[in-house]
mmCIF file of C-alpha atoms in Angstrom:
data_model
loop_
_atom_site.group_PDB
_atom_site.id
_atom_site.type_symbol
_atom_site.label_atom_id
_atom_site.label_comp_id
_atom_site.label_asym_id
_atom_site.label_seq_id
_atom_site.Cartn_x
_atom_site.Cartn_y
_atom_site.Cartn_z
ATOM 1 C CA MET J 1 98.559 93.768 129.809
ATOM 2 C CA HIS J 2 100.463 90.489 129.669
ATOM 3 C CA ASN J 3 103.165 91.701 132.050
ATOM 4 C CA ALA J 4 100.643 93.305 134.396
ATOM 5 C CA ALA J 5 98.489 90.154 134.525
ATOM 6 C CA ILE J 6 101.448 87.869 135.254
ATOM 7 C CA CYS J 7 102.743 90.147 138.013
ATOM 8 C CA ALA J 8 99.271 90.346 139.561
ATOM 9 C CA MET J 9 98.799 86.557 139.576
ATOM 10 C CA ALA J 10 102.222 85.605 140.947
ATOM 11 C CA PRO J 11 101.521 86.475 144.633
ATOM 12 C CA LEU J 12 98.378 84.319 144.569
ATOM 13 C CA PHE J 13 100.398 81.266 143.519
ATOM 14 C CA PHE J 14 102.588 81.723 146.595
ATOM 15 C CA ALA J 15 99.658 82.496 148.887
ATOM 16 C CA PHE J 16 97.793 79.318 147.933
ATOM 17 C CA ARG J 17 100.863 77.064 147.929
ATOM 18 C CA ARG J 18 101.082 76.245 144.226
ATOM 19 C CA ARG J 19 104.448 74.508 144.281
ATOM 20 C CA ASN J 20 104.777 74.351 140.489
ATOM 21 C CA TYR J 21 103.303 77.660 139.368
ATOM 22 C CA ALA J 22 104.896 79.722 142.159
ATOM 23 C CA PRO J 23 108.592 79.175 141.284
ATOM 24 C CA LEU J 24 107.943 79.120 137.539
ATOM 25 C CA THR J 25 106.103 82.445 137.635
ATOM 26 C CA ALA J 26 108.767 84.038 139.824
ATOM 27 C CA ARG J 27 111.453 82.913 137.390
ATOM 28 C CA TYR J 28 109.440 84.192 134.441
ATOM 29 C CA ILE J 29 109.056 87.644 136.008
ATOM 30 C CA PHE J 30 112.772 87.697 136.832
ATOM 31 C CA ASP J 31 113.693 86.812 133.244
ATOM 32 C CA LEU J 32 111.475 89.610 131.947
ATOM 33 C CA GLN J 33 113.681 92.126 133.749
ATOM 34 C CA VAL J 34 116.654 91.196 131.560
ATOM 35 C CA ALA J 35 114.720 90.621 128.339
ATOM 36 C CA SER J 36 115.115 92.833 125.287
ATOM 37 C CA PRO J 37 113.246 96.166 125.338
ATOM 38 C CA GLN J 38 111.354 95.149 122.195
ATOM 39 C CA LEU J 39 110.010 91.994 123.856
ATOM 40 C CA ILE J 40 108.972 93.820 127.022
ATOM 41 C CA ASP J 41 107.216 96.504 124.984
ATOM 42 C CA HIS J 42 105.378 93.865 122.953
ATOM 43 C CA LEU J 43 104.258 91.884 125.992
ATOM 44 C CA SER J 44 103.200 95.024 127.856
ATOM 45 C CA LYS J 45 100.681 95.739 125.092
ATOM 46 C CA SER J 46 99.702 92.201 124.092
ATOM 47 C CA PHE J 47 97.688 89.747 126.102
ATOM 48 C CA SER J 48 95.737 87.537 123.695
ATOM 49 C CA VAL J 49 95.720 86.102 120.197
ATOM 50 C CA GLN J 50 92.851 86.402 117.706
ATOM 51 C CA ARG J 51 93.028 83.200 115.671
ATOM 52 C CA THR J 52 89.744 83.569 113.783
ATOM 53 C CA ALA J 53 87.479 86.339 112.556
ATOM 54 C CA ARG J 54 84.603 85.467 114.880
ATOM 55 C CA PRO J 55 83.873 87.923 117.715
ATOM 56 C CA PHE J 56 84.989 87.212 121.282
ATOM 57 C CA SER J 57 87.408 84.485 120.186
ATOM 58 C CA ALA J 58 90.659 85.929 121.520
ATOM 59 C CA ILE J 59 92.534 83.657 123.928
ATOM 60 C CA ALA J 60 95.684 84.048 126.008
ATOM 61 C CA VAL J 61 99.074 83.658 124.343
ATOM 62 C CA ASP J 62 100.143 80.608 126.351
ATOM 63 C CA GLN J 63 96.713 79.027 125.890
ATOM 64 C CA THR J 64 97.026 79.496 122.130
ATOM 65 C CA ILE J 65 100.282 77.560 122.084
ATOM 66 C CA GLU J 66 98.803 74.787 124.231
ATOM 67 C CA CYS J 67 95.618 74.483 122.151
ATOM 68 C CA THR J 68 97.603 74.429 118.912
ATOM 69 C CA ILE J 69 99.898 71.663 120.122
ATOM 70 C CA ASN J 70 96.959 69.686 121.520
ATOM 71 C CA ARG J 71 95.137 69.854 118.196
ATOM 72 C CA TYR J 72 97.966 69.203 115.767
ATOM 73 C CA GLY J 73 100.723 67.820 117.958
ATOM 74 C CA LYS J 74 99.032 64.828 119.561
ATOM 75 C CA GLY J 75 98.110 61.602 117.893
ATOM 76 C CA ARG J 76 99.625 60.096 114.759
ATOM 77 C CA GLY J 77 102.100 62.448 113.158
ATOM 78 C CA GLY J 78 102.249 64.660 116.241
ATOM 79 C CA ILE J 79 105.166 65.700 118.385
ATOM 80 C CA SER J 80 104.120 63.724 121.468
ATOM 81 C CA GLY J 81 106.706 61.076 122.270
ATOM 82 C CA HIS J 82 109.443 62.640 120.140
ATOM 83 C CA PHE J 83 112.541 63.251 122.226
ATOM 84 C CA SER J 84 115.136 63.318 119.469
ATOM 85 C CA LYS J 85 116.368 66.777 118.462
ATOM 86 C CA GLN J 86 116.316 65.810 114.785
ATOM 87 C CA LEU J 87 112.705 64.621 114.974
ATOM 88 C CA ILE J 88 111.593 67.755 116.820
ATOM 89 C CA ASP J 89 113.327 70.019 114.281
ATOM 90 C CA ARG J 90 111.748 68.114 111.406
ATOM 91 C CA TRP J 91 108.303 68.344 113.017
ATOM 92 C CA CYS J 92 108.626 72.099 113.595
ATOM 93 C CA GLN J 93 109.769 72.757 110.031
ATOM 94 C CA ALA J 94 106.837 70.856 108.531
ATOM 95 C CA PHE J 95 104.276 71.812 111.161
ATOM 96 C CA SER J 96 102.666 74.801 109.416
ATOM 97 C CA PHE J 97 102.131 72.870 106.168
ATOM 98 C CA ARG J 98 100.546 69.894 107.941
ATOM 99 C CA ALA J 99 98.316 72.169 109.999
ATOM 100 C CA ILE J 100 96.971 73.934 106.905
ATOM 101 C CA LEU J 101 96.565 70.618 105.074
ATOM 102 C CA SER J 102 94.630 69.164 108.009
ATOM 103 C CA SER J 103 92.188 72.094 108.045
ATOM 104 C CA VAL J 104 91.623 71.926 104.281
ATOM 105 C CA ILE J 105 90.949 68.173 104.330
ATOM 106 C CA ALA J 106 88.557 68.535 107.276
ATOM 107 C CA GLU J 107 86.605 71.151 105.343
ATOM 108 C CA ILE J 108 86.522 69.035 102.163
ATOM 109 C CA VAL J 109 85.096 65.975 103.922
ATOM 110 C CA SER J 110 82.679 68.168 105.937
ATOM 111 C CA LEU J 111 84.263 67.429 109.296
ATOM 112 C CA GLU J 112 84.153 71.174 109.865
ATOM 113 C CA THR J 113 81.118 73.025 108.586
ATOM 114 C CA GLY J 114 79.493 76.344 109.307
ATOM 115 C CA LEU J 115 77.886 74.840 112.418
ATOM 116 C CA ASN J 116 80.861 73.159 114.047
ATOM 117 C CA SER J 117 83.956 74.965 112.804
ATOM 118 C CA LEU J 118 86.315 77.025 114.902
ATOM 119 C CA ASP J 119 84.468 80.151 113.742
ATOM 120 C CA THR J 120 81.191 79.055 115.338
ATOM 121 C CA HIS J 121 80.261 79.604 118.962
ATOM 122 C CA ILE J 122 78.597 76.586 120.551
ATOM 123 C CA GLU J 123 76.494 79.019 122.592
ATOM 124 C CA TYR J 124 74.666 80.013 119.385
ATOM 125 C CA THR J 125 73.032 76.621 118.866
ATOM 126 C CA PRO J 126 69.250 76.577 119.573
ATOM 127 C CA THR J 127 69.417 73.744 122.105
ATOM 128 C CA ARG J 128 72.223 75.425 124.026
ATOM 129 C CA ILE J 129 70.314 78.732 124.157
ATOM 130 C CA VAL J 130 67.272 77.017 125.707
ATOM 131 C CA VAL J 131 69.381 75.255 128.336
ATOM 132 C CA ASP J 132 71.353 78.399 129.182
ATOM 133 C CA ASN J 133 68.211 80.511 129.547
ATOM 134 C CA LYS J 134 66.725 77.952 131.916
ATOM 135 C CA ASP J 135 69.889 77.828 134.031
ATOM 136 C CA LEU J 136 70.093 81.617 134.084
ATOM 137 C CA SER J 137 66.509 81.905 135.321
ATOM 138 C CA LEU J 138 67.193 79.446 138.142
ATOM 139 C CA CYS J 139 70.325 81.327 139.203
ATOM 140 C CA ILE J 140 68.586 84.707 139.170
ATOM 141 C CA THR J 141 65.640 83.370 141.163
ATOM 142 C CA LYS J 142 67.899 81.955 143.860
ATOM 143 C CA LEU J 143 70.360 84.853 144.022
ATOM 144 C CA LYS J 144 67.578 87.429 144.233
ATOM 145 C CA SER J 145 66.425 86.010 147.555
ATOM 146 C CA GLU J 146 69.976 86.092 148.931
ATOM 147 C CA ASN J 147 70.146 89.921 148.962
ATOM 148 C CA LEU J 148 73.804 89.840 147.971
ATOM 149 C CA PHE J 149 74.245 93.607 147.863
ATOM 150 C CA SER J 150 72.501 94.419 151.115
ATOM 151 C CA CYS J 151 74.066 94.961 154.540
ATOM 152 C CA GLU J 152 71.487 93.073 156.549
ATOM 153 C CA GLN J 153 74.038 90.582 157.904
ATOM 154 C CA ASN J 154 77.260 91.320 159.738
ATOM 155 C CA SER J 155 78.780 87.917 158.931
ATOM 156 C CA LEU J 156 79.627 86.283 155.632
ATOM 157 C CA SER J 157 77.508 83.232 154.864
ATOM 158 C CA LYS J 158 77.419 80.542 152.223
ATOM 159 C CA LEU J 159 74.927 80.781 149.407
ATOM 160 C CA PHE J 160 72.010 78.344 149.497
ATOM 161 C CA THR J 161 72.911 76.880 152.924
ATOM 162 C CA GLY J 162 73.238 80.193 154.788
ATOM 163 C CA LYS J 163 75.973 78.766 157.010
ATOM 164 C CA ILE J 164 78.089 81.443 158.719
ATOM 165 C CA ILE J 165 81.755 81.515 157.641
ATOM 166 C CA HIS J 166 84.205 82.136 160.477
ATOM 167 C CA ASN J 167 85.939 85.522 160.472
ATOM 168 C CA ASP J 168 89.355 83.849 160.617
ATOM 169 C CA ILE J 169 88.685 82.210 157.262
ATOM 170 C CA VAL J 170 87.459 85.473 155.744
ATOM 171 C CA LEU J 171 90.496 87.407 156.990
ATOM 172 C CA ASN J 172 92.871 84.668 155.864
ATOM 173 C CA ILE J 173 91.494 84.823 152.331
ATOM 174 C CA CYS J 174 91.378 88.636 152.220
ATOM 175 C CA ASN J 175 94.996 88.883 153.391
ATOM 176 C CA SER J 176 96.237 86.189 151.027
ATOM 177 C CA TYR J 177 97.501 88.612 148.383
ATOM 178 C CA GLU J 178 99.720 90.567 150.784
ATOM 179 C CA ARG J 179 100.982 87.302 152.272
ATOM 180 C CA GLY J 180 101.772 85.919 148.833
ATOM 181 C CA TYR J 181 103.525 89.131 147.797
ATOM 182 C CA GLU J 182 105.914 88.879 150.733
ATOM 183 C CA LEU J 183 106.638 85.226 149.920
ATOM 184 C CA LEU J 184 107.259 86.105 146.263
ATOM 185 C CA LYS J 185 109.608 88.920 147.265
ATOM 186 C CA LYS J 186 111.521 86.666 149.659
ATOM 187 C CA TYR J 187 111.792 83.886 147.060
ATOM 188 C CA SER J 188 113.061 86.240 144.353
ATOM 189 C CA VAL J 189 115.664 87.924 146.570
ATOM 190 C CA GLU J 190 117.033 84.749 148.176
ATOM 191 C CA ARG J 191 116.992 82.384 145.198
ATOM 192 C CA LEU J 192 117.144 84.500 142.045
ATOM 193 C CA ILE J 193 118.995 87.702 142.973
ATOM 194 C CA ASN J 194 121.338 86.952 145.903
ATOM 195 C CA LYS J 195 121.292 83.166 145.308
ATOM 196 C CA THR J 196 121.822 82.437 148.994
ATOM 197 C CA VAL J 197 119.270 79.610 148.795
ATOM 198 C CA ASN J 198 119.262 76.849 146.204
ATOM 199 C CA VAL J 199 116.480 77.479 143.721
ATOM 200 C CA TYR J 200 115.467 73.802 143.871
ATOM 201 C CA ASP J 201 115.066 73.678 147.659
ATOM 202 C CA LYS J 202 111.567 73.125 148.993
ATOM 203 C CA ILE J 203 109.599 76.344 149.439
ATOM 204 C CA ASP J 204 108.369 77.203 152.927
ATOM 205 C CA PHE J 205 104.917 78.720 152.402
ATOM 206 C CA GLY J 206 104.317 79.271 156.112
ATOM 207 C CA LYS J 207 100.974 78.562 157.756
ATOM 208 C CA LYS J 208 98.371 76.583 155.901
ATOM 209 C CA CYS J 209 95.923 78.853 154.113
ATOM 210 C CA LEU J 210 92.208 78.536 154.808
ATOM 211 C CA TYR J 211 89.456 78.072 152.242
ATOM 212 C CA LEU J 212 85.688 78.454 152.253
ATOM 213 C CA LYS J 213 85.414 74.667 152.117
ATOM 214 C CA ASP J 214 87.059 74.529 155.571
ATOM 215 C CA THR J 215 84.005 76.101 157.223
ATOM 216 C CA ASP J 216 82.591 72.773 158.421
ATOM 217 C CA ARG J 217 85.814 71.557 160.059
ATOM 218 C CA TYR J 218 87.516 74.740 161.261
ATOM 219 C CA SER J 219 88.327 74.980 164.971
ATOM 220 C CA SER J 220 88.973 78.488 166.306
ATOM 221 C CA PRO J 221 91.152 80.158 167.465
ATOM 222 C CA SER J 222 94.022 77.685 167.135
ATOM 223 C CA LEU J 223 93.918 77.752 163.298
ATOM 224 C CA LYS J 224 93.544 74.007 163.279
ATOM 225 C CA LEU J 225 91.371 71.979 160.994
ATOM 226 C CA ILE J 226 89.516 68.949 162.255
ATOM 227 C CA LYS J 227 90.761 66.167 160.022
ATOM 228 C CA SER J 228 88.121 64.179 158.219
ATOM 229 C CA PRO J 229 88.488 60.391 158.367
ATOM 230 C CA THR J 230 90.486 58.955 155.495
ATOM 231 C CA HIS J 231 89.290 56.218 153.162
ATOM 232 C CA ASN J 232 91.413 53.603 154.946
ATOM 233 C CA GLN J 233 90.055 54.652 158.344
ATOM 234 C CA LEU J 234 86.488 54.323 157.099
ATOM 235 C CA GLU J 235 87.209 50.859 155.706
ATOM 236 C CA ALA J 236 88.746 49.771 159.016
ATOM 237 C CA TYR J 237 85.710 51.072 160.909
ATOM 238 C CA ILE J 238 83.323 49.166 158.610
ATOM 239 C CA ARG J 239 85.335 45.962 159.066
ATOM 240 C CA ARG J 240 85.127 46.322 162.859
ATOM 241 C CA LEU J 241 81.356 46.696 162.611
ATOM 242 C CA PHE J 242 81.082 43.459 160.652
ATOM 243 C CA VAL J 243 83.312 41.644 163.149
ATOM 244 C CA LEU J 244 81.158 42.824 166.049
#
């Protein structure tokens, strides 16, 4: 599942011009091709980590690493700010003991109890249940009148406002995966396999992709967006009004 999820997400990073995630994901997929068979087999079957015994508490592998470092690695005694190899090695060797000690002390001084520990879902608290039920009722009431699963309208419209979304925007979003797949393929062949292009060169993502938020300022059919005034332009306009 891990491998399948990564491969499915990679084209979207290229389609929506994610300049950091796009090359990193492409490199990660490329490295998987030359990884050991044992690692590939493990990742093909593993997707999440179950850190506690509570139900529905599994999280992604990379998120587990990030959450663990955020909890025990930041602050006093953490790894943040340590750039020396000796300090990093020392921190890693003593990390598991400090992590266990921190949890035990928190339990002793009642910083973590049965109501606020990692094994407790915040959604179970009485106040949260009341708020969630109220929000759910409001959403259902509004969505019911929208007739989401009917074919009464030929055009896609925004919820609540009912504003019609231009077909160019809809098609641009629907075709984003195929567009991103071609960009991913081109990037991998040119920079990782044939190495005819420097891997650090700026990526050409092609035409600017359209979003639902562009509905109010989209000008068809030239695929141009009407630029909104910037903060500096608004300030200059206000100053001119005061001068006049």
